[in-house]
């Protein structure tokens, strides 16, 4: 049961989370579309927004105002570290503006750029970085030694042998080509170190520039390098779904260790 001094009416909490007016949220509750901690909610319920697990139509609603979810366009040359021993530009330079202590979800190496998710939601971080949930990532890579042979895509889809075992992409597309340079798009869910660069090297086309354009359902869009935006509640719910959140009946709450990825 929520503590008396932290409990608020459910419709007020839903409205504050962006689900609509209080009247509209009352209608959601009346239509039995809202659950609290796995139980169908009813009008008059009170909840602690910092601790209750609230869902609408099975999708999570983030009501804890202390939780933050940020999409950052990490510039090239910035290391995915909060304390770089070599004194290079680091994520801490970008995070100082936020009141909460945030951590990065996975990694991008210093020479890579693009979408990096930042949050203080430990459960979501564990899910997104654990190999079990196979969260897909999309990359745009500029490569050399073109033009690309027609079988490069088939090689990457069927798998290439690396020093730490075989690896394959989930999807591959040639975006454009000019002389000996080409742009390719790759989708994969692996998180091994420098996996994209090593795969492209293995098929004879070293990467000269690498941009991550999406993580699961979240896209980089037109964020400028160093720019950021807050994720919407719908985007957070979509991330949970992509990371294996199946709702009250099928949800797993096991604790998992984060697996670093370094592309």
Short mmCIF file of N, CA and C in Angstrom, two decimals, residues 149-256:
data_model
loop_
_atom_site.label_atom_id
_atom_site.label_comp_id
_atom_site.label_asym_id
_atom_site.label_seq_id
_atom_site.Cartn_x
_atom_site.Cartn_y
_atom_site.Cartn_z
N UNK A 149 31.18 -5.48 -53.85
CA UNK A 149 30.74 -6.62 -54.64
C UNK A 149 29.31 -6.99 -54.23
N UNK A 150 28.59 -7.62 -55.15
CA UNK A 150 27.20 -7.94 -54.88
C UNK A 150 27.02 -8.94 -53.74
N UNK A 151 28.05 -9.73 -53.46
CA UNK A 151 27.89 -10.76 -52.43
C UNK A 151 28.24 -10.28 -51.03
N UNK A 152 28.62 -9.00 -50.88
CA UNK A 152 28.98 -8.49 -49.54
C UNK A 152 27.80 -8.60 -48.59
N UNK A 153 26.63 -8.17 -49.04
CA UNK A 153 25.46 -8.26 -48.19
C UNK A 153 25.14 -9.69 -47.79
N UNK A 154 25.25 -10.62 -48.74
CA UNK A 154 24.98 -12.04 -48.44
C UNK A 154 25.98 -12.58 -47.44
N UNK A 155 27.23 -12.16 -47.57
CA UNK A 155 28.26 -12.60 -46.61
C UNK A 155 27.90 -12.16 -45.19
N UNK A 156 27.53 -10.88 -45.06
CA UNK A 156 27.24 -10.34 -43.73
C UNK A 156 25.97 -10.95 -43.14
N UNK A 157 25.00 -11.25 -43.99
CA UNK A 157 23.75 -11.85 -43.51
C UNK A 157 23.94 -13.32 -43.10
N UNK A 158 24.80 -14.01 -43.81
CA UNK A 158 25.03 -15.43 -43.48
C UNK A 158 26.04 -15.58 -42.36
N UNK A 159 26.90 -14.57 -42.18
CA UNK A 159 27.85 -14.61 -41.08
C UNK A 159 29.29 -14.61 -41.54
N UNK A 160 30.12 -13.86 -40.83
CA UNK A 160 31.55 -13.84 -41.11
C UNK A 160 32.29 -14.30 -39.86
N UNK A 161 33.44 -14.88 -40.08
CA UNK A 161 34.22 -15.43 -38.96
C UNK A 161 35.15 -14.35 -38.40
N UNK A 162 35.03 -14.07 -37.09
CA UNK A 162 35.91 -13.13 -36.40
C UNK A 162 36.77 -13.91 -35.41
N UNK A 163 37.75 -13.22 -34.83
CA UNK A 163 38.66 -13.93 -33.92
C UNK A 163 37.96 -14.44 -32.66
N UNK A 164 36.81 -13.84 -32.30
CA UNK A 164 36.08 -14.31 -31.12
C UNK A 164 34.77 -14.99 -31.50
N UNK A 165 34.71 -15.53 -32.73
CA UNK A 165 33.55 -16.29 -33.15
C UNK A 165 32.79 -15.63 -34.28
N UNK A 166 31.87 -16.37 -34.89
CA UNK A 166 31.12 -15.84 -36.03
C UNK A 166 30.18 -14.71 -35.62
N UNK A 167 29.89 -13.84 -36.59
CA UNK A 167 28.96 -12.72 -36.36
C UNK A 167 28.21 -12.46 -37.66
N UNK A 168 26.95 -12.05 -37.52
CA UNK A 168 26.17 -11.74 -38.71
C UNK A 168 25.25 -10.56 -38.42
N UNK A 169 24.83 -9.90 -39.49
CA UNK A 169 23.90 -8.78 -39.35
C UNK A 169 22.48 -9.31 -39.53
N UNK A 170 21.51 -8.54 -39.03
CA UNK A 170 20.10 -8.89 -39.21
C UNK A 170 19.57 -8.32 -40.52
N UNK A 171 20.16 -7.20 -40.98
CA UNK A 171 19.75 -6.58 -42.24
C UNK A 171 20.92 -5.77 -42.77
N UNK A 172 20.98 -5.64 -44.10
CA UNK A 172 22.06 -4.90 -44.75
C UNK A 172 21.50 -4.20 -45.97
N UNK A 173 21.94 -2.95 -46.20
CA UNK A 173 21.48 -2.20 -47.37
C UNK A 173 22.59 -1.26 -47.84
N UNK A 174 22.80 -1.24 -49.15
CA UNK A 174 23.71 -0.26 -49.74
C UNK A 174 22.93 1.04 -49.91
N UNK A 175 23.38 2.10 -49.24
CA UNK A 175 22.68 3.38 -49.26
C UNK A 175 23.14 4.23 -50.44
N UNK A 176 24.45 4.24 -50.69
CA UNK A 176 24.98 5.05 -51.78
C UNK A 176 26.43 4.72 -52.03
N UNK A 177 26.94 5.13 -53.19
CA UNK A 177 28.33 4.85 -53.55
C UNK A 177 28.86 5.96 -54.42
N UNK A 178 30.15 6.28 -54.22
CA UNK A 178 30.83 7.28 -55.03
C UNK A 178 32.30 6.89 -55.12
N UNK A 179 32.71 6.46 -56.29
CA UNK A 179 34.09 6.04 -56.46
C UNK A 179 34.41 4.84 -55.59
N UNK A 180 35.45 4.98 -54.78
CA UNK A 180 35.85 3.88 -53.91
C UNK A 180 35.19 3.93 -52.53
N UNK A 181 34.34 4.92 -52.31
CA UNK A 181 33.63 5.04 -51.03
C UNK A 181 32.19 4.61 -51.19
N UNK A 182 31.61 4.13 -50.09
CA UNK A 182 30.21 3.71 -50.10
C UNK A 182 29.61 3.93 -48.72
N UNK A 183 28.30 4.10 -48.69
CA UNK A 183 27.55 4.17 -47.44
C UNK A 183 26.65 2.95 -47.35
N UNK A 184 26.72 2.26 -46.22
CA UNK A 184 25.89 1.07 -46.02
C UNK A 184 25.16 1.18 -44.69
N UNK A 185 24.00 0.57 -44.63
CA UNK A 185 23.23 0.52 -43.39
C UNK A 185 23.20 -0.92 -42.90
N UNK A 186 23.50 -1.10 -41.62
CA UNK A 186 23.52 -2.42 -41.02
C UNK A 186 22.64 -2.43 -39.77
N UNK A 187 21.90 -3.51 -39.59
CA UNK A 187 21.11 -3.70 -38.38
C UNK A 187 21.61 -4.97 -37.71
N UNK A 188 21.91 -4.89 -36.43
CA UNK A 188 22.36 -6.07 -35.69
C UNK A 188 22.04 -5.90 -34.22
N UNK A 189 22.05 -7.00 -33.50
CA UNK A 189 21.77 -6.94 -32.07
C UNK A 189 22.97 -7.37 -31.23
N UNK A 190 24.07 -7.68 -31.89
CA UNK A 190 25.28 -8.06 -31.14
C UNK A 190 25.88 -6.85 -30.45
N UNK A 191 26.59 -7.10 -29.34
CA UNK A 191 27.21 -6.01 -28.62
C UNK A 191 28.69 -6.20 -28.37
N UNK A 192 29.33 -7.04 -29.17
CA UNK A 192 30.76 -7.25 -28.98
C UNK A 192 31.56 -6.00 -29.39
N UNK A 193 32.74 -5.88 -28.84
CA UNK A 193 33.56 -4.69 -29.05
C UNK A 193 33.89 -4.49 -30.52
N UNK A 194 33.66 -3.26 -31.02
CA UNK A 194 33.99 -2.88 -32.39
C UNK A 194 33.38 -3.83 -33.42
N UNK A 195 32.21 -4.38 -33.13
CA UNK A 195 31.65 -5.44 -33.95
C UNK A 195 31.40 -4.99 -35.39
N UNK A 196 30.88 -3.78 -35.59
CA UNK A 196 30.59 -3.32 -36.95
C UNK A 196 31.89 -3.13 -37.74
N UNK A 197 32.85 -2.48 -37.12
CA UNK A 197 34.12 -2.23 -37.80
C UNK A 197 34.81 -3.55 -38.17
N UNK A 198 34.78 -4.51 -37.26
CA UNK A 198 35.46 -5.78 -37.52
C UNK A 198 34.76 -6.58 -38.61
N UNK A 199 33.44 -6.53 -38.63
CA UNK A 199 32.72 -7.26 -39.67
C UNK A 199 32.99 -6.67 -41.06
N UNK A 200 32.97 -5.34 -41.15
CA UNK A 200 33.23 -4.72 -42.44
C UNK A 200 34.68 -4.93 -42.87
N UNK A 201 35.60 -4.94 -41.92
CA UNK A 201 37.00 -5.24 -42.22
C UNK A 201 37.12 -6.67 -42.77
N UNK A 202 36.35 -7.59 -42.19
CA UNK A 202 36.42 -8.99 -42.59
C UNK A 202 35.95 -9.21 -44.03
N UNK A 203 35.06 -8.34 -44.53
CA UNK A 203 34.60 -8.50 -45.92
C UNK A 203 35.34 -7.54 -46.85
N UNK A 204 36.42 -6.92 -46.35
CA UNK A 204 37.30 -6.14 -47.20
C UNK A 204 36.94 -4.68 -47.39
N UNK A 205 36.11 -4.12 -46.49
CA UNK A 205 35.70 -2.73 -46.63
C UNK A 205 35.80 -2.01 -45.29
N UNK A 206 36.99 -1.52 -44.93
CA UNK A 206 37.17 -0.85 -43.64
C UNK A 206 36.26 0.37 -43.49
N UNK A 207 35.84 0.61 -42.26
CA UNK A 207 34.94 1.72 -41.94
C UNK A 207 35.76 2.99 -41.70
N UNK A 208 35.35 4.08 -42.33
CA UNK A 208 35.97 5.38 -42.10
C UNK A 208 35.11 6.30 -41.23
N UNK A 209 33.82 6.02 -41.18
CA UNK A 209 32.92 6.78 -40.32
C UNK A 209 31.76 5.88 -39.92
N UNK A 210 31.36 5.93 -38.65
CA UNK A 210 30.30 5.06 -38.16
C UNK A 210 29.32 5.86 -37.31
N UNK A 211 28.05 5.81 -37.68
CA UNK A 211 27.01 6.55 -36.98
C UNK A 211 25.91 5.57 -36.57
N UNK A 212 25.59 5.55 -35.28
CA UNK A 212 24.44 4.74 -34.85
C UNK A 212 23.18 5.58 -34.99
N UNK A 213 22.22 5.07 -35.75
CA UNK A 213 21.03 5.86 -36.05
C UNK A 213 19.80 5.43 -35.28
N UNK A 214 19.83 4.25 -34.66
CA UNK A 214 18.69 3.85 -33.84
C UNK A 214 19.09 2.79 -32.84
N UNK A 215 18.37 2.77 -31.73
CA UNK A 215 18.46 1.71 -30.72
C UNK A 215 17.03 1.22 -30.48
N UNK A 216 16.73 0.00 -30.90
CA UNK A 216 15.36 -0.47 -30.81
C UNK A 216 14.44 0.49 -31.56
N UNK A 217 13.37 0.95 -30.92
CA UNK A 217 12.42 1.85 -31.60
C UNK A 217 12.83 3.32 -31.58
N UNK A 218 13.93 3.66 -30.92
CA UNK A 218 14.34 5.06 -30.79
C UNK A 218 15.29 5.44 -31.91
N UNK A 219 14.95 6.52 -32.62
CA UNK A 219 15.75 6.96 -33.76
C UNK A 219 16.51 8.25 -33.44
N UNK A 220 17.66 8.39 -34.07
CA UNK A 220 18.48 9.58 -33.89
C UNK A 220 17.78 10.81 -34.45
N UNK A 221 17.13 10.66 -35.60
CA UNK A 221 16.42 11.78 -36.21
C UNK A 221 17.38 12.90 -36.61
N UNK A 222 16.96 14.13 -36.41
CA UNK A 222 17.76 15.28 -36.85
C UNK A 222 18.48 15.96 -35.69
N UNK A 223 18.77 15.22 -34.62
CA UNK A 223 19.55 15.79 -33.53
C UNK A 223 20.93 16.22 -34.03
N UNK A 224 21.34 17.41 -33.69
CA UNK A 224 22.68 17.87 -34.06
C UNK A 224 23.72 17.18 -33.16
N UNK A 225 24.98 17.07 -33.60
CA UNK A 225 26.02 16.49 -32.75
C UNK A 225 26.10 17.24 -31.42
N UNK A 226 26.04 16.50 -30.33
CA UNK A 226 26.04 17.10 -28.99
C UNK A 226 24.66 17.47 -28.50
N UNK A 227 23.65 17.39 -29.37
CA UNK A 227 22.28 17.72 -28.98
C UNK A 227 21.60 16.55 -28.30
N UNK A 228 20.55 16.85 -27.57
CA UNK A 228 19.81 15.80 -26.88
C UNK A 228 18.33 16.15 -26.85
N UNK A 229 17.53 15.14 -26.53
CA UNK A 229 16.11 15.35 -26.30
C UNK A 229 15.62 14.35 -25.27
N UNK A 230 14.54 14.70 -24.58
CA UNK A 230 13.91 13.78 -23.63
C UNK A 230 13.00 12.82 -24.39
N UNK A 231 13.04 11.55 -24.03
CA UNK A 231 12.15 10.58 -24.65
C UNK A 231 10.73 10.78 -24.12
N UNK A 232 9.76 10.55 -24.99
CA UNK A 232 8.36 10.62 -24.57
C UNK A 232 8.00 9.36 -23.78
N UNK A 233 6.89 9.42 -23.08
CA UNK A 233 6.41 8.26 -22.34
C UNK A 233 6.17 7.09 -23.28
N UNK A 234 5.64 7.38 -24.47
CA UNK A 234 5.38 6.32 -25.45
C UNK A 234 6.69 5.67 -25.91
N UNK A 235 7.74 6.46 -26.07
CA UNK A 235 9.03 5.92 -26.49
C UNK A 235 9.63 5.04 -25.39
N UNK A 236 9.48 5.45 -24.13
CA UNK A 236 9.99 4.63 -23.02
C UNK A 236 9.24 3.31 -22.96
N UNK A 237 7.91 3.38 -23.12
CA UNK A 237 7.12 2.15 -23.13
C UNK A 237 7.54 1.24 -24.27
N UNK A 238 7.83 1.83 -25.44
CA UNK A 238 8.27 1.04 -26.59
C UNK A 238 9.64 0.40 -26.34
N UNK A 239 10.51 1.11 -25.63
CA UNK A 239 11.81 0.55 -25.28
C UNK A 239 11.65 -0.65 -24.35
N UNK A 240 10.79 -0.52 -23.35
CA UNK A 240 10.54 -1.64 -22.44
C UNK A 240 10.01 -2.84 -23.22
N UNK A 241 9.10 -2.59 -24.14
CA UNK A 241 8.53 -3.69 -24.94
C UNK A 241 9.60 -4.34 -25.79
N UNK A 242 10.47 -3.52 -26.41
CA UNK A 242 11.55 -4.06 -27.24
C UNK A 242 12.55 -4.86 -26.41
N UNK A 243 12.62 -4.52 -25.12
CA UNK A 243 13.58 -5.19 -24.23
C UNK A 243 12.93 -6.30 -23.43
N UNK A 244 11.86 -6.88 -23.97
CA UNK A 244 11.29 -8.09 -23.37
C UNK A 244 10.24 -7.88 -22.32
N UNK A 245 9.73 -6.66 -22.18
CA UNK A 245 8.68 -6.41 -21.19
C UNK A 245 7.35 -6.85 -21.78
N UNK A 246 6.78 -7.92 -21.25
CA UNK A 246 5.57 -8.50 -21.83
C UNK A 246 4.31 -8.17 -21.05
N UNK A 247 4.41 -7.32 -20.04
CA UNK A 247 3.22 -7.00 -19.26
C UNK A 247 3.14 -7.85 -18.01
N UNK A 248 2.13 -7.65 -17.19
CA UNK A 248 2.04 -8.31 -15.88
C UNK A 248 2.09 -9.83 -15.95
N UNK A 249 1.50 -10.44 -16.99
CA UNK A 249 1.43 -11.90 -17.02
C UNK A 249 2.76 -12.54 -17.35
N UNK A 250 3.54 -11.91 -18.27
CA UNK A 250 4.74 -12.57 -18.75
C UNK A 250 6.03 -11.89 -18.37
N UNK A 251 5.93 -10.83 -17.57
CA UNK A 251 7.13 -10.04 -17.31
C UNK A 251 8.10 -10.78 -16.41
N UNK A 252 9.36 -10.70 -16.78
CA UNK A 252 10.43 -11.24 -15.95
C UNK A 252 11.09 -10.11 -15.19
N UNK A 253 11.32 -10.29 -13.89
CA UNK A 253 11.92 -9.25 -13.08
C UNK A 253 13.30 -9.67 -12.58
N UNK A 254 13.90 -10.64 -13.24
CA UNK A 254 15.20 -11.10 -12.80
C UNK A 254 16.22 -9.98 -12.88
N UNK A 255 17.19 -10.03 -12.00
CA UNK A 255 18.27 -9.04 -12.03
C UNK A 255 19.35 -9.55 -12.96
N UNK A 256 19.79 -8.69 -13.87
CA UNK A 256 20.83 -9.09 -14.81
C UNK A 256 21.94 -8.07 -14.79
#
